[in-house]
CSV table of C-alpha atoms and ligand atoms in Angstrom, one decimal:
chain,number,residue,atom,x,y,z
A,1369,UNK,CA,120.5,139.3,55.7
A,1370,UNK,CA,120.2,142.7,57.4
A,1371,UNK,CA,116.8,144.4,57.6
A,1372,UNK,CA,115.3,146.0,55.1
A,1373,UNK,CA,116.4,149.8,56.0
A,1374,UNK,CA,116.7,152.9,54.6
A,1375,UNK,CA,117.7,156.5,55.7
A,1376,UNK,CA,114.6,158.0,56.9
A,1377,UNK,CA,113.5,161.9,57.9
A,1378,UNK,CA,110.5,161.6,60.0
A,1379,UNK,CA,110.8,164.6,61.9
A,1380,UNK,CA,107.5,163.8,64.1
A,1381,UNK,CA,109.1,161.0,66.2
A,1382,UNK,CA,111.9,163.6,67.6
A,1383,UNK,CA,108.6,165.1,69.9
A,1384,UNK,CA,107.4,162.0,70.1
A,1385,UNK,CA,106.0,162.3,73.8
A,1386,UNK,CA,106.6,159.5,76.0
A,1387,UNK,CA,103.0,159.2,76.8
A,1388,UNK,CA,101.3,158.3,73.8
A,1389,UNK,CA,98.0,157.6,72.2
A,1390,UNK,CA,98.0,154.4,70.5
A,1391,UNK,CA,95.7,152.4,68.4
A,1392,UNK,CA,95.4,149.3,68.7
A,1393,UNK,CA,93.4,147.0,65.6
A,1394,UNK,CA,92.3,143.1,66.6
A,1395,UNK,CA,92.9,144.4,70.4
A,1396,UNK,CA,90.3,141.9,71.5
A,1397,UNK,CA,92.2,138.7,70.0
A,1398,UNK,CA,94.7,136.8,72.1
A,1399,UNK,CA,97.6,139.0,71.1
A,1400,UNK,CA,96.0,142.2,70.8
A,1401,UNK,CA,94.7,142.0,74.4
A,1402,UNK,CA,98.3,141.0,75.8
A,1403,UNK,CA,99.6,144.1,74.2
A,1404,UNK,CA,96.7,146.3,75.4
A,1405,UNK,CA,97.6,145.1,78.8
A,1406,UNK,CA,101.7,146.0,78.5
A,1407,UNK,CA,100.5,149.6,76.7
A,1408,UNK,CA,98.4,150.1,79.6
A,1409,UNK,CA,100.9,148.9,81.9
A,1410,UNK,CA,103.7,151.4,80.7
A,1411,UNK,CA,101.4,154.6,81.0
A,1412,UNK,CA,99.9,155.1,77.4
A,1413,UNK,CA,96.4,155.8,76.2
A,1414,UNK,CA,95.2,153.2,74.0
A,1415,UNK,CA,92.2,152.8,71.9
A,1416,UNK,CA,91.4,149.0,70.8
A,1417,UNK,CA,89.7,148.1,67.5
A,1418,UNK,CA,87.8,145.2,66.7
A,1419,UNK,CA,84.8,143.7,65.0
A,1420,UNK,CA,85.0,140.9,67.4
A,1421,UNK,CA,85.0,138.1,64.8
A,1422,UNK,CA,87.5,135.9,67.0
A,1423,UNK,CA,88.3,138.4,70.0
A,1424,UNK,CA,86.2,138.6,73.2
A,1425,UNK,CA,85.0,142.1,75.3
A,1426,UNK,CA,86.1,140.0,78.1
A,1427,UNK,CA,89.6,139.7,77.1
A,1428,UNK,CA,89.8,143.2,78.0
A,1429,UNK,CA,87.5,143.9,80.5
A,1430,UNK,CA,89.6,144.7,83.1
A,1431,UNK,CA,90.2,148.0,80.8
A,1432,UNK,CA,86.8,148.6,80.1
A,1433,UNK,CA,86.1,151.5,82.8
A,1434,UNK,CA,89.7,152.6,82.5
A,1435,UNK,CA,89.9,156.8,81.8
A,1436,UNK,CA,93.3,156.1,79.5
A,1437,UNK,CA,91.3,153.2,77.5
A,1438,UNK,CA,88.9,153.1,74.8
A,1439,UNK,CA,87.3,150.0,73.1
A,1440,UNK,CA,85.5,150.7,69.6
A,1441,UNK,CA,83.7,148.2,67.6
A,1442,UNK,CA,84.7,148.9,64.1
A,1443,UNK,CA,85.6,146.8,60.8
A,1444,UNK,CA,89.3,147.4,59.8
A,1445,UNK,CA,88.3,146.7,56.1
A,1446,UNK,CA,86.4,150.3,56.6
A,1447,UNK,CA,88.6,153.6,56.7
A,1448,UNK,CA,89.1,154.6,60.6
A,1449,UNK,CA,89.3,158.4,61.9
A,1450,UNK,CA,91.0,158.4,64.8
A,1451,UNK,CA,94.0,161.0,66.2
A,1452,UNK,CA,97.3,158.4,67.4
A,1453,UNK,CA,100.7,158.7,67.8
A,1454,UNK,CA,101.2,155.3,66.9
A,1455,UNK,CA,99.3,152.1,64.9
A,1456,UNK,CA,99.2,148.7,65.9
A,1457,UNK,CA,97.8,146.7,62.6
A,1458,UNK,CA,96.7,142.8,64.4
A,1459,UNK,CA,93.3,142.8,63.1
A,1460,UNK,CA,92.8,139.4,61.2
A,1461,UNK,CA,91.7,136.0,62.0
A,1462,UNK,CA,94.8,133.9,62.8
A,1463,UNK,CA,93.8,130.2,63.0
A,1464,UNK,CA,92.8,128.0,59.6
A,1465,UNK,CA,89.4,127.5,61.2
A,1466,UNK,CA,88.7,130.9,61.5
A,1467,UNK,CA,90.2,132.3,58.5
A,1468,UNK,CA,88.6,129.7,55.5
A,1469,UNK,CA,85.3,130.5,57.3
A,1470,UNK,CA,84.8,133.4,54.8
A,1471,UNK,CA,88.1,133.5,52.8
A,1472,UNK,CA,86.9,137.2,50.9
A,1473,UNK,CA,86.6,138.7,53.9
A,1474,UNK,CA,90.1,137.3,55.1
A,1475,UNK,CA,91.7,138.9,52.5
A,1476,UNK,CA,89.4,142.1,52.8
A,1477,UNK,CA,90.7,141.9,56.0
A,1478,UNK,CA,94.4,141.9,55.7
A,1479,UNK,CA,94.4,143.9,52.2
A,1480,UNK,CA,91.8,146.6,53.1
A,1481,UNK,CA,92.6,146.5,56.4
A,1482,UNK,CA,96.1,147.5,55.9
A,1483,UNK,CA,95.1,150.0,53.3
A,1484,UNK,CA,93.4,151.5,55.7
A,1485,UNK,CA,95.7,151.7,58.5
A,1486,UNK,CA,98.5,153.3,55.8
A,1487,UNK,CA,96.3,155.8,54.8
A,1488,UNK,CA,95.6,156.2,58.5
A,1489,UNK,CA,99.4,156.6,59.5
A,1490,UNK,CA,99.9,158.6,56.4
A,1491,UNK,CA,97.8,161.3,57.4
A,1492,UNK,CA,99.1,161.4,60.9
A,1493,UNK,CA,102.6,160.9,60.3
A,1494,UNK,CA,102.5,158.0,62.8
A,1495,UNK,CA,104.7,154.9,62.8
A,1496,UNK,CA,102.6,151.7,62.1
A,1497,UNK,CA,103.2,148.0,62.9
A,1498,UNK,CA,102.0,145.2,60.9
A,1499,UNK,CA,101.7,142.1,62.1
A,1500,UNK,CA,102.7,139.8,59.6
A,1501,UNK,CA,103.1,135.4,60.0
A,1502,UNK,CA,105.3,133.1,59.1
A,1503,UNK,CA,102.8,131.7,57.3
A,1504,UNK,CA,104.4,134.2,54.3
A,1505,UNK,CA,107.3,131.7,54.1
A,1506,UNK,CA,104.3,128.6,52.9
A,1507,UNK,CA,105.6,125.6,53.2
A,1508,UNK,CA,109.2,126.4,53.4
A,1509,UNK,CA,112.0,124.7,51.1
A,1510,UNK,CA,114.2,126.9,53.2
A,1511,UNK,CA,115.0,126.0,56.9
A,1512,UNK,CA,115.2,127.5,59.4
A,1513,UNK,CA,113.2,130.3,57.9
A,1514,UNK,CA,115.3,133.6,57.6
A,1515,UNK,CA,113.4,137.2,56.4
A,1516,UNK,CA,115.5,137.0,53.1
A,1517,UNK,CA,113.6,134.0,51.8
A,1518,UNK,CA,110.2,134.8,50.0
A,1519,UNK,CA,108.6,131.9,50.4
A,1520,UNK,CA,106.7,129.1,48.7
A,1521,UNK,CA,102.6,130.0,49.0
A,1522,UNK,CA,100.3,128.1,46.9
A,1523,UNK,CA,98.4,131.7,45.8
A,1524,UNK,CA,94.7,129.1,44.6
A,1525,UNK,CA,94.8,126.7,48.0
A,1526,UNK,CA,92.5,127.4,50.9
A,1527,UNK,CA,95.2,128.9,53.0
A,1528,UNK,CA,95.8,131.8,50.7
A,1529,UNK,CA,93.1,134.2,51.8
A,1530,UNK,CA,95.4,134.7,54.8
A,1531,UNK,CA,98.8,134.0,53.7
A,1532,UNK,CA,98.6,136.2,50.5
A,1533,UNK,CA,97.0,138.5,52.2
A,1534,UNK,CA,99.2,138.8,54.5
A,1535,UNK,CA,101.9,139.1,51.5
A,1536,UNK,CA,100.0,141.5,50.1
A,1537,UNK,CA,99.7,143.6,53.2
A,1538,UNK,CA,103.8,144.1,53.8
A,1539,UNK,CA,104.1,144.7,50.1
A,1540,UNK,CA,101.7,147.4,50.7
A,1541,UNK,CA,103.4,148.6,53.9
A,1542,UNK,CA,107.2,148.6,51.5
A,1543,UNK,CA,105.0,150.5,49.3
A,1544,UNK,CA,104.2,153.4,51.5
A,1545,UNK,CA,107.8,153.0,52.8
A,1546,UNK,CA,108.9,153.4,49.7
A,1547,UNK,CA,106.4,156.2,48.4
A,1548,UNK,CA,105.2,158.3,51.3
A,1549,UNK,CA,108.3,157.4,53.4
A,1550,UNK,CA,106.4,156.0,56.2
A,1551,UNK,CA,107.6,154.8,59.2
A,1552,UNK,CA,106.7,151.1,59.2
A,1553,UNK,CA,107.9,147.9,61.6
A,1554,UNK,CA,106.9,144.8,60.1
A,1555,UNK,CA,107.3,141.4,62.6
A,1556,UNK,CA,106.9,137.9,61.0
A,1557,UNK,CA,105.4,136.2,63.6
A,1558,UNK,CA,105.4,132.8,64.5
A,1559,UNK,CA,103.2,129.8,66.3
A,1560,UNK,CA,102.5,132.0,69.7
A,1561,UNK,CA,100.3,131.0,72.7
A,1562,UNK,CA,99.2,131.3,75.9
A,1563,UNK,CA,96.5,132.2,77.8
A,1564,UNK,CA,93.4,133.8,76.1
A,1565,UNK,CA,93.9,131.8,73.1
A,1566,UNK,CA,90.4,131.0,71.9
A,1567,UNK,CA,89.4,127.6,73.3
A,1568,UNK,CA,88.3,125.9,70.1
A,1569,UNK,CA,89.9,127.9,67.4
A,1570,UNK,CA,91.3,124.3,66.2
A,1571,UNK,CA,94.9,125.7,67.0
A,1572,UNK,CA,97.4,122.8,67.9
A,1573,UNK,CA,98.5,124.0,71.8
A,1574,UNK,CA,94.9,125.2,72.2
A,1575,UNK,CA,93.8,121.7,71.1
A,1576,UNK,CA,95.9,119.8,72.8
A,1577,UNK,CA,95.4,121.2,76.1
A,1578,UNK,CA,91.6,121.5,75.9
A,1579,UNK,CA,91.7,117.5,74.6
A,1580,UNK,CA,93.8,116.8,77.5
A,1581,UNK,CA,91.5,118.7,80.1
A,1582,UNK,CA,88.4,116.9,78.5
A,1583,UNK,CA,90.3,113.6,78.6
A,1584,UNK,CA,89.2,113.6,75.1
A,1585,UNK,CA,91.4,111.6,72.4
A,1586,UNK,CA,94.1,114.4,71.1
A,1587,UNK,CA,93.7,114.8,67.5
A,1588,UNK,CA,96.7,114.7,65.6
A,1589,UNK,CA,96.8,115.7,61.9
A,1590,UNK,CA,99.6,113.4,59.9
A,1591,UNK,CA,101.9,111.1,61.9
A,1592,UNK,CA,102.7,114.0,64.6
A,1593,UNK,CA,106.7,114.0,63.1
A,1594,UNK,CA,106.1,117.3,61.6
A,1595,UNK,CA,107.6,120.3,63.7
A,1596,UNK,CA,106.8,123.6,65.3
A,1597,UNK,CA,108.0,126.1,67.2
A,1598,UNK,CA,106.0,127.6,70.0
A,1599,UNK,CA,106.3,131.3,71.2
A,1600,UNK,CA,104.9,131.8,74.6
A,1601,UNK,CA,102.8,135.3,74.7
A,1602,UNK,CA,105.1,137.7,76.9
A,1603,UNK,CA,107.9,137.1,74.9
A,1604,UNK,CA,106.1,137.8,71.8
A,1605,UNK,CA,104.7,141.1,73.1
A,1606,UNK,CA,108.0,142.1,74.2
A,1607,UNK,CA,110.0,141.4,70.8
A,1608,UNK,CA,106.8,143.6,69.1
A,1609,UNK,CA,107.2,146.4,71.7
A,1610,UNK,CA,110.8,146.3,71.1
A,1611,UNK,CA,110.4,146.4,67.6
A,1612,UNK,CA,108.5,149.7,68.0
A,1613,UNK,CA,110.7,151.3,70.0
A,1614,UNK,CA,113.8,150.8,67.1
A,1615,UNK,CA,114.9,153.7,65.0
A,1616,UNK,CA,113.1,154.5,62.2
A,1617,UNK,CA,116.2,152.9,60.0
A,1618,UNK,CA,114.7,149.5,61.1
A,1619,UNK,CA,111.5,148.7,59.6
A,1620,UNK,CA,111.7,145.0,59.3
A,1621,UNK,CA,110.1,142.5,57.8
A,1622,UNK,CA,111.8,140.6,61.2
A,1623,UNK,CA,110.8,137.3,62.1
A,1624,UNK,CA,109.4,137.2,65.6
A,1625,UNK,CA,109.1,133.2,67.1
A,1626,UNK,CA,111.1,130.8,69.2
A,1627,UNK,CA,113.7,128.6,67.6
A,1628,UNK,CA,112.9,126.0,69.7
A,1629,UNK,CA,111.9,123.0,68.0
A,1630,UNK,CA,109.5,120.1,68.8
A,1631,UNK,CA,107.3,117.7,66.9
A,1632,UNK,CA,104.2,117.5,67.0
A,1633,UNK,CA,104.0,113.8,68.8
A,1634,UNK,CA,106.7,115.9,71.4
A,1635,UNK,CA,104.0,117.7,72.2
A,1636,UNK,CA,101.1,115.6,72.7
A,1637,UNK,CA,102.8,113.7,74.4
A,1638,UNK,CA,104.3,117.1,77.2
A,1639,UNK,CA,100.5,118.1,77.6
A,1640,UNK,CA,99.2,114.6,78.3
A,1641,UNK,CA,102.2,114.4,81.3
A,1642,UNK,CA,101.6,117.9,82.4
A,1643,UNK,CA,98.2,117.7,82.6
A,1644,UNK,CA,97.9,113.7,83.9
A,1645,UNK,CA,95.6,113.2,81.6
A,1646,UNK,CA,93.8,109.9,80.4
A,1647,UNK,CA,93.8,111.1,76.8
A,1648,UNK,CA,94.6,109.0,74.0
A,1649,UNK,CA,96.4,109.9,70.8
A,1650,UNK,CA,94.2,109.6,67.2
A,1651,UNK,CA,95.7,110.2,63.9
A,1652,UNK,CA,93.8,112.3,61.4
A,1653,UNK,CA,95.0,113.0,57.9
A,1654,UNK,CA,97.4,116.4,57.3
A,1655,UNK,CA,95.6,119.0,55.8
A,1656,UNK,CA,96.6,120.3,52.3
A,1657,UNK,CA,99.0,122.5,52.1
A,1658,UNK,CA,100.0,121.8,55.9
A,1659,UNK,CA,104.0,122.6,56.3
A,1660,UNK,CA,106.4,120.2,57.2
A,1661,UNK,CA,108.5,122.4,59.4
A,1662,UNK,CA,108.5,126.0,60.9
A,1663,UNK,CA,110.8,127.3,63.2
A,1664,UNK,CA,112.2,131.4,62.9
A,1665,UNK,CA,116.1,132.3,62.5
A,1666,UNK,CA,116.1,135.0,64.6
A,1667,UNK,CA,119.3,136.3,64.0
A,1668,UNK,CA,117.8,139.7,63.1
A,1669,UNK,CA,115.6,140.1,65.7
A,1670,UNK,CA,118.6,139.4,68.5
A,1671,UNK,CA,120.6,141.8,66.6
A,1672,UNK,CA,118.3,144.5,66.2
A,1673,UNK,CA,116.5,144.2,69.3
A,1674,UNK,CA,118.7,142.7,71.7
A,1675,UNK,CA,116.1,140.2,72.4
A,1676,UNK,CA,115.1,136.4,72.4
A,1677,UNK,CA,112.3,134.4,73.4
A,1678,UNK,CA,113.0,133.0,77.6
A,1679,UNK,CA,110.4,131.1,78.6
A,1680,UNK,CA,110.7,127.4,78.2
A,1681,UNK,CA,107.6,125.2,76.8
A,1682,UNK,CA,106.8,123.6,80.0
A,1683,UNK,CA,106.6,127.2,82.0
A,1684,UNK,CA,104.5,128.5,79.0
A,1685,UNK,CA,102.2,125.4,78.9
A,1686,UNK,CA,102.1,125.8,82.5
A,1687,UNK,CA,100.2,129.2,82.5
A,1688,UNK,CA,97.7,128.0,79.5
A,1689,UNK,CA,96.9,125.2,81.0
A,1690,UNK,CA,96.1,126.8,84.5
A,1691,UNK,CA,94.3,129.2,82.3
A,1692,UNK,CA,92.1,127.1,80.2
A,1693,UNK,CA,91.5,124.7,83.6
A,1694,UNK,CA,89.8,128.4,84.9
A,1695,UNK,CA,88.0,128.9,81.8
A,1696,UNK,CA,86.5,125.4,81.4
A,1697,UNK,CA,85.9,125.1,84.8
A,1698,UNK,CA,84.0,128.2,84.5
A,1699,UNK,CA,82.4,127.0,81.4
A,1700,UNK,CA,80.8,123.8,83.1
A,1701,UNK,CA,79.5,126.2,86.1
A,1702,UNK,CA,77.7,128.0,84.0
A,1703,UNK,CA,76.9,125.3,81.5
A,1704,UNK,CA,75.4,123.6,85.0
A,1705,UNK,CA,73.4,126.4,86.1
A,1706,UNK,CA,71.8,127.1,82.8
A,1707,UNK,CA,70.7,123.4,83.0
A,1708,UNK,CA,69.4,123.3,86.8
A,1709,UNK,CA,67.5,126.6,85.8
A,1710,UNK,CA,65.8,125.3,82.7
A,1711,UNK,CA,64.7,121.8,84.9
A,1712,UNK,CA,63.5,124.3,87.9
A,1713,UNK,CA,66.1,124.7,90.2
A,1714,UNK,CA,66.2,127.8,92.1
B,2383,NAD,N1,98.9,133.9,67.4
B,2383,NAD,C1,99.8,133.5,66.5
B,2383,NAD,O1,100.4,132.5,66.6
B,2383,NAD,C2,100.0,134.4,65.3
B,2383,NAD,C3,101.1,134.0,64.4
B,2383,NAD,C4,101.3,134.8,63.3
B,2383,NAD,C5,100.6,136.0,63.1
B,2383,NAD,N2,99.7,136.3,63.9
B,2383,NAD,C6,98.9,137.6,63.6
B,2383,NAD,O2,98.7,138.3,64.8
B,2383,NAD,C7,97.5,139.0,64.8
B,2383,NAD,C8,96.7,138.6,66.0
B,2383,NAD,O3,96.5,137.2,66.0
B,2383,NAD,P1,95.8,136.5,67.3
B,2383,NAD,O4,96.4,135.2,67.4
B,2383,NAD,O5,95.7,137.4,68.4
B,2383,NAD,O6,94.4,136.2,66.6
B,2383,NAD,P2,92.9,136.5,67.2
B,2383,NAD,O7,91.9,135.9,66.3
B,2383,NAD,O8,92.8,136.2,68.6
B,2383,NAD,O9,92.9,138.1,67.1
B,2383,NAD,C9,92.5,138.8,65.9
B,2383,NAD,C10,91.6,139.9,66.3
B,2383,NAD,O10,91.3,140.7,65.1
B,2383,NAD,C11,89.9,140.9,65.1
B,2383,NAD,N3,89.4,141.1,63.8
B,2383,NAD,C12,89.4,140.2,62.8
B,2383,NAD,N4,89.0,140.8,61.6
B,2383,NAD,C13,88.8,142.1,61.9
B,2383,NAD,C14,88.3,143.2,61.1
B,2383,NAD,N5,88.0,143.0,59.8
B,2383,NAD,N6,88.2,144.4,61.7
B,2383,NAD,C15,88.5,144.5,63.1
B,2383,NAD,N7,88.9,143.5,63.8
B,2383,NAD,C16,89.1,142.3,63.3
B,2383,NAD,C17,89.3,139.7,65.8
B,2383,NAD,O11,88.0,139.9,66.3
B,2383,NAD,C18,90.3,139.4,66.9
B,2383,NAD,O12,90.0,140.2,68.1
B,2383,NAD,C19,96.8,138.5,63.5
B,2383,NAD,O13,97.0,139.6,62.5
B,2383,NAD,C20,97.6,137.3,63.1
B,2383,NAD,O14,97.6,137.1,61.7
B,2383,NAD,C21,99.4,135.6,65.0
């Protein structure tokens, strides 16, 4: 299927300077903070939004003092008044734990949220980017998962708040396309990690690797034969970056993930080699509405974009794992000194 396109007049991008002001919503989550860091990189002013539900200051506090960066603690479900040139829509929790914590706000989240940031991009004329999930497709009776297939969501079961919202928010995004010809980019992302995922957000690679570091038993959930793919984080940012930069023609939705496959068990068993752990393997029940398989066709996305995903698992695991080693390591120190303090320890 080709993407979703139509012939569109927006004049503004013409002028569009190559410096430009963007704003970035949930830019203190794992993502958002990777593409704060590339913005940054290439030149551009960027002001970050988040409540800080899941994200951390820290994530991007190498910005903090930066004259060309702005960090504003603000709920996306609220309407925003702010001057871009373009609209990077991430704010949402992204992991099952995180999102059934308070389901109404989840949806609030995604549905006001993107409300918000429409209304936003309306008034400034700005192309916006949502980013949408695979988790649109639910438990797929289609495989691989191309952007022409809608999808099979349970709409009552505890993993609706975020994947119907998230259906909700592109069909608003269409919407506005469709009304108030807006220039919208829409990426379906899939399973994506790396470093600055949050420790104990019950996502699988996070998991497995924090397990493994623990030498704690590594939970899996079913028999560990279902499959995923896994999207390590600089290739994500750059398919999203590319996205942006397409002609307005392009709008998506495109699915953004690597094709690579692996089960579960697969990799378990890769994180309890790489990191010579002592870990043992415990089987816990699948959760309802838990799908079988997940892996993108990105056929569009090389198409459009020119691009595909490069760096192999054991490189991506590589970096997390170094990373989460820093942060635990980190975490006992201070764990240690808060103890030695409280018995009397200078
Ligand atoms: N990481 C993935 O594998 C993945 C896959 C598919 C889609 N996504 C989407 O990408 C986006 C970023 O995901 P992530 O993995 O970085 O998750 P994350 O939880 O690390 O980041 C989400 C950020 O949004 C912020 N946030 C949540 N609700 C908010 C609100 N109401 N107002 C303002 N900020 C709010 C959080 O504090 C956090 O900083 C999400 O929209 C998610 O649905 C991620």
């Amino acid at each position: 299927m080709k993407p979703i396109s139509s012939p569109v007049k927006n004049g503004a991008r013409n002028n569009m300077p190559s410096h430009k002001k963007i704003l970035v919503t949930g830019g203190a989550g794992f993502l958002g903070s990777h593409l704060c860091d590339r913005l940054m990189s290439e030149g551009h002013s960027v002001i970050c939004v988040d409540n800080f539900l899941t994200g951390r200051r820290l994530n991007v506090e190498r910005w903090m003092n930066h004259p060309r960066f702005e960090l504003k603690g603000h709920d996306v479900a609220l309407p925003l008044h702010v001057e871009v040139d373009e609209i990077y829509n991430l704010a949402c929790p992204a992991s099952p734990i995180h999102y059934q914590h308070d389901p109404i706000q989840t949806t609030k989240t995604s549905v006001l949220g993107a409300i918000n940031m429409l209304g936003l991009a309306k008034r400034l004329q700005a192309r916006v980017f949502q980013a949408s999930t695979s988790e649109v497709y639910g438990d797929p009776s289609v495989h691989p998962q191309v952007e022409g297939y809608w999808g099979n969501v349970n709409p009552i079961g505890p993993r609706a708040c975020y994947d119907e919202g998230k259906r909700c928010a592109e069909t608003l995004f269409f919407d506005y396309r469709r009304q108030h010809n807006l220039d919208i980019k829409v990426a379906r992302i899939f399973n994506t990690y790396g470093p600055r995922m949050h420790p104990n957000d019950g996502r699988v690679v996070s998991n497995f690797i924090v397990q493994a570091l623990n030498s704690d038993p590594i939970t899996i959930y079913g028999d560990g034969n279902q499959t995923r793919s896994f999207c390590y984080v600089d290739d994500l940012i750059e398919g999203i970056v590319r996205l942006m930069a397409t002609p307005a023609s392009i709008t998506g939705p495109l699915n953004l993930g690597n094709p690579e496959e692996f089960t579960i068990k697969e990799l378990a068993d890769l994180v309890i080699d790489m990191t010579g752990s002592s870990s043992e393997l415990t089987y816990l029940p699948l959760p309802q509405n838990d799908p079988r398989q997940r892996r993108p066709d990105i056929s569009l996305a090389k198409e459009a974009l020119g691009w595909r995903p490069s760096v192999k698992l054991r490189e991506g695991l590589n970096r997390t794992i170094e990373y989460f080693d820093t942060v635990l390591a980190t975490e006992d120190r201070v764990a240690g000194a808060i103890e030695s303090t409280a018995m009397g320890a200078p």
